[in-house]
Structure formats: structure tokens, C-alpha cells
Short mmCIF file of C-alpha atoms in Angstrom, two decimals:
data_model
loop_
_atom_site.label_atom_id
_atom_site.label_comp_id
_atom_site.label_asym_id
_atom_site.label_seq_id
_atom_site.Cartn_x
_atom_site.Cartn_y
_atom_site.Cartn_z
CA MET M 3 151.53 47.05 94.56
CA LEU M 4 148.89 44.88 96.22
CA LYS M 5 151.52 42.33 97.26
CA VAL M 6 153.50 45.07 99.02
CA ILE M 7 150.44 46.24 100.96
CA VAL M 8 149.48 42.70 101.95
CA THR M 9 153.06 41.98 103.05
CA LEU M 10 153.14 45.11 105.21
CA VAL M 11 149.81 44.24 106.82
CA VAL M 12 150.96 40.68 107.56
CA LEU M 13 154.21 41.96 109.08
CA ALA M 14 152.34 44.50 111.22
CA VAL M 15 149.90 41.88 112.52
CA GLY M 16 152.78 39.46 113.14
CA ALA M 17 154.69 42.09 115.10
CA TYR M 18 151.60 42.82 117.19
CA ILE M 19 151.16 39.12 117.96
CA VAL M 20 154.84 38.62 118.84
CA ASN M 21 154.84 41.66 121.12
CA GLY M 22 152.13 40.06 123.26
CA GLY M 23 149.02 41.83 122.02
CA TRP M 24 147.25 38.65 121.04
CA ALA M 25 149.83 36.09 122.12
CA GLU M 26 148.30 35.27 125.50
CA ASN M 27 144.75 35.06 124.16
CA LEU M 28 145.76 32.87 121.21
CA GLY M 29 147.81 30.63 123.50
CA ALA M 30 144.89 30.19 125.87
CA LEU M 31 142.51 29.53 122.99
CA TYR M 32 144.87 26.90 121.56
CA ARG M 33 145.23 25.18 124.95
CA ASN M 34 141.45 25.12 125.37
CA TYR M 35 141.07 23.63 121.88
CA LYS M 36 143.60 20.89 122.60
CA GLN M 37 142.00 20.02 125.95
CA SER M 38 138.46 19.98 124.54
CA ASN M 39 139.01 16.95 122.23
CA MET M 40 136.52 18.48 119.76
CA SER M 41 136.88 18.94 116.04
CA LEU M 42 138.02 22.39 114.97
CA THR M 43 134.60 23.32 113.54
CA GLU M 44 132.80 22.27 116.73
CA PHE M 45 135.25 24.25 118.82
CA TRP M 46 134.87 27.41 116.72
CA ARG M 47 131.08 27.13 116.81
CA GLY M 48 131.29 26.97 120.59
CA VAL M 49 133.61 29.98 120.74
CA ILE M 50 131.38 32.02 118.43
CA CYS M 51 128.24 31.13 120.39
CA LYS M 52 129.90 32.13 123.68
CA ARG M 53 130.94 35.51 122.24
CA LYS M 54 127.37 36.49 121.23
#
């Protein structure tokens, strides 16, 4: 039963991303990460600090 619920949640989130809800923001975040030449942990620390 838990697998079914998890699968439905993953599909719902995936559909939301594909429909453009988060697609632009994730794309921009990925481009910024690639251009920053930082490690992933350094980049996420910077993102988290900027959000606070």
C-alpha cells in the first residue's frame, strides 16, 4: 500500500514539474549551478543562505 501512495505522489510531482510549475525555476537553478563552478554542497549552502 505504501508503494502505491509513494508512486502516486511521485507521479503528481513529476506532472507538476513537466507542466511548468517548477520547470523554469529548476532550469534556472541548474544553469546557475553550472556557471558557478562550485561544488554542489557549496552551491546549496549559498542558495539556503540567500533564502533566509
